[in-house]
Every structure is written in structure tokens, then in C-alpha cells.
Amino acid sequence: MSEHTPASDPLVDGPHDPEHDPRASYALEPDYVAGLTRRILSTTGRTVPVESPLGGQPLAHIPQSSTDDVAEAYVRARRAQAAWARTSLDERAAMLLRLHDLVLDRQDEIIDLVVLESGKARKHAFDEPLHIALTARYYGRTAHQHLDTERKLGVVPGLTRVEVNRVPKGVVGIISPWNYPFTMALCDGIPALLAGNAVVAKPDAQTMLSALLGAQLLEEAGFPPDLWQVVAGPGRELGTPIIDGADYICFTGSTATGRLIAAQCAERLIGCSLELGGKNPLLVLRDADLEKAAEGAVRASFSNAGQLCVSMERMFVADQVYDRFVERFVARTEAMTLGASLEWGVDMGSLVSQAQLDTVQAHVDDAVAKGARVLAGGRARPDLGPYFFEPTILEGVTPDMTCFGTETFGPVISLYRFHDEADAVARANAGEYGLNASIYTQDGARGREIARQVKCGTVNINEAFGATFASIDSPMGGMRESGMGRRQGSEGIHRYTESQSVATQRLIRFAPMLGMSDERYAKVMTAQLRMMKKLGRA
């Protein structure tokens, strides 16, 4: 993408010969795009053109923000947050429940925009409004559970009253990725708003429109307009200003960038949550239902063309069932339908960009050159669209191959045999990532026992990733170099609050009284401590 300085209206100007140039007309109505892009805080006069990965059709020119625009976004957000923090929790929760309905009512519009911007299949784009509706409903229904003042044990029973308040941090900076542009733009901000914070968001440049539609729906649900600020521009230019202005940072992206963000947050002594890379393992045990495992393996490996943080790139299959499983897995993979379409009925869509295609192609070429065998796929498909690559299964991948330990983030899975389950777990834990894992077995108890040995933040038994990701009451995040902090559940909202302890003392003080000496006071307190232990008090 290159910058564009408009001579007239950047939202309307474009190629001028639609009769001979299939990319000459915009995929979206300019007025619709303008209604979304005006939400970006931008005073630069600069725009960046974006095209659909489905076929290169122009989508929009995205206004670009400056560092001064980021500073202004924080000024507006802080002003809005001061009033928002005084809004009752019931009112905030009611807005989330309205958002739930809006997202479901407008899902076709959301899905169309996601498909056009990301190139994914429609069935995978549906996961985005689904996840946001689940998230909005969960936090709307559990607001008091997470945020009400809690009573705690006081040091002196009956005389010390202790309460813990959940105080909003202030303004949260959210830097979201392109792979799930609607979900990732909103899901981390929903609990931040409920907790009383404002948000300054910088969505990825490739998928701004989906994120902007999310901001529009928040306003339609009743959230104050200035509470959710959106800026646009390269991370290398806006990343530091966003961190410098925030009270907390939420980032989803690469481990390399996450390290830099963590270091900058540490300098300012502010918190951050980081969902980073993964090289996720799937284990097929000897007692697995092979049809169920093969079906799940297809979704685990090729949903959103493998551009999913929790998708699988390493599969360990028990010797006893390896050949039978591989036969089923390859057959299901080869039966997948690929296509550039807004319609249902496509199993896998496009990669998002040339950069992603280049990475996938390089990983497969390197593996094949060093002796790996291609069991399915292995080729780019320019006949379908500029960034299509076939769902690919590799066998015989060794540690000297790039795809062995480096995240591909594309539709490529490597198969490995194992005989001993302890060895399979050790190999699954190899490397420094630890985001998601999947285990297929007909013995649920055995699967859960093995899950405790796997160093991943989420583990799914007899499911690819949906069971944990869609269960909003449970935390989701990575171990080791796959990140820090958690989204979803109580951890997903408490990260945006400061816990404040308030203690009210009655009758006695924590010092000698009525002429008691310090020594006598120490003996009395010691006796009380011993008595409390005998009474079983914590």
C-alpha cells in the first residue's frame, strides 16, 4: 500500500475505465465508506488505498493519523471517560446487550465487509459476529459478578470491615490485527468499556473498515461517541504514541512486536496484555474417533486459511492409527472447496496479502527442498485469486526446515508419528510457544489429564479451538512466548481495573490502648493470632 495525497475526493477517485479494467470500480459504495472512515481522527490530509484480497478490487482510501492526532484522541477519550465512569453499571451492561442484538441483526453486513477486507470464506467470517455477540452478552449478564464491590475478611472479626473496589484504569490502548478484523477490534474493548474505561484503538491498516463498523455499532448501541477513538497509521509511527498515552495496552500480534510493547509499557510502569504467536500442536491418541479427528483437524488447520492465532501447525498422531487417520485427513482436505466469493459454500478463502502468500510459499518450498513430502496441496492458486494457496499437508518435516518451529500462519500442517504419549507431550511442548493445543481421544478423563501436562494457555479435547474460544467465561491467552495476560472471563475484565482495598475500623486501633505498653500489646496480639489459628480462621 502506498500513500495517496488526494487532488479531489479520495473516497471517489479511482481507476476510470471499468469497461476494460475489472478493478476499476469500488466494491463498496463511496458514501458507505465515507460514513465509516470519518470516524478516524485524522488531520493529515493523507490517505492510503486498500484493495480486496479476493481480486484486487478497490475498497477505500483510509485517512492517516499523525502523532498529534493520537494525542488528541487521548484528550477526547479522557474527557469522555470521566463522565462514563459515573454511568451506572446497569446502564453500561444494557448497552452491551443492545450491541448483542445489533450484531446479530447486522451480521450479513458485517460478514460481507470482513470477507471483502480479509478474503476469508463466509463461514469463517460468520465466526466474528458470533464471537462478539457471545462476548457482549456474557459481560452484559455478568457485569455485577465481576465489578461489584466485594467484602473480604477483616483482621479483627466484626470490628474490621474490608471491601475491594474495582476502579477503572482510565484509557485503554488497543492495537488489533487483520486476521479477525471485527472480532479482534471489539472483543478486548467490550470489557474495558464495561469496567468504566475509554478506548483508543489502532486497527491494522489492511482491515480498517471492519473495525470502523464495530465502532459505529457501539455508538448505535448507546455508547458515547467520544468514548471509542480510532486512529490509523503504521505501527512504527503510531505505536509509541499510543503506548505513551495509555493507562493500559492490549495487543494481539507477533511475538517480536509484543516484546517491544512490553518493554515500553515497563518503562512507563503500566500493564499490558499480549496475545502473540503460536506453533500449536494437535494430538491424535490411539483411541481417537478417527472420523471426528479428521474433521476437526481440517478446521484446526485450515480455518481462515490457517491465519488464526489458535490454529494448528503441528500434528502428532499415534502409530497405531497413523495410516488410517492420514487417509481420512488427506481425503477431507482434498475435498475442500476454495473460492473468492461472498457466498456460502466455500470451505477456504484467500490469504490476506502478498506478504502472507510469500511466507507460506517460502515455508513449503524450503520443506520440500529439504526432503519433506507433500500429501495434499502445496501450490499457490493464482487462478482463484492473487493470494490463494491450497490447504497443505506435509510429512517428514525435520528440525532443519523453517516450518518445523517457525510460525507459518497459513494453511500448512506438518504430521509426525508417535508411539509413546509422554514423548508426544514432550514434542508438543518443544519450542517456546504455548498458545493453544488440541487432543483427540474417546477417554475424556485421559484427555484432561494429558492437557494438564501441555504448556498451552488453552487446550481443547475433541475439538479444534472453538470450545475454549467460544466459552467466554473461561480465560484465553498464551504461556511462554505466546503472550501474557488473558482475554475473556474475570481475568479479561479485571485487567482493565485497579483493585482498591478500603478498610473501616471500629472500636479498637492497631496500637496500644488504655495505657498498655508496647510489650504488653505485642503479647496480646500474639495470643490473638494463636487463638485465630485454633479457630480455623484464614
Coordinates of C-alpha atoms in Angstrom, one line a residue, residues 14 16 40 106 204 219 271 371 437 458 485 503 527:
G14 CA -10.0 5.7 -8.7
H16 CA -11.5 5.4 -14.7
I40 CA -10.9 8.1 12.1
R106 CA -26.5 -6.7 11.1
D204 CA -4.5 -3.0 11.3
E219 CA -22.4 4.1 19.2
G271 CA 0.2 -3.0 32.5
G371 CA 13.1 -33.7 1.8
A437 CA -3.5 -27.3 21.8
T458 CA -6.0 -23.3 26.2
G485 CA -2.4 -11.8 30.3
A503 CA -11.0 -0.9 55.4
A527 CA -2.2 -14.5 71.8

